[in-house]
């Protein structure tokens, strides 16, 4: 599955995003190993997560999305937020990927969601901290890597939320629900 998806990405996405996806897959494997989550699933979730990031998410794509979750007003206004959900549907339909943990991880990697599971948390973290990301410092990356999985996810959610609020953007409902869920474990 990993190779099939990688071959597809090599033909269909930019080199920069391919490098990001490869690097995210590596960090996913590292975190899966540390936190006792299936490394093979982490590798697939990492390589596949942005498979629909470069397609045009027009109203036809949004209307045909049928994953059991409602499309929110915010997603309708900023369709790029839907690239995880559209990506999960694409993987299911075109690669016969039927592993629910991987699908949920890909589906919710952008804003986070209480249904994302531990694999989803790992992908959420890896996507944010992979070494190709220039928006975070070496010290922040080191700090994150010392935390447990819930604290990692919370720290990144907090940063992401602050970033959005500073720029006047709304924070998605699912991010806030995930934040509440993880905070309750503390
Ligand atoms: Fe993404
Ligand atoms: Fe990504």
Short mmCIF file of N, CA and C in Angstrom, two decimals, residues 17 21 113:
data_model
loop_
_atom_site.label_atom_id
_atom_site.label_comp_id
_atom_site.label_asym_id
_atom_site.label_seq_id
_atom_site.Cartn_x
_atom_site.Cartn_y
_atom_site.Cartn_z
N UNK A 17 5.75 18.87 -1.81
CA UNK A 17 4.76 18.18 -0.97
C UNK A 17 5.11 16.69 -0.83
N UNK A 21 5.57 14.78 2.64
CA UNK A 21 4.83 13.55 2.93
C UNK A 21 5.79 12.43 3.36
N UNK A 113 -9.64 16.29 15.52
CA UNK A 113 -11.04 15.89 15.76
C UNK A 113 -11.03 14.86 16.89
#
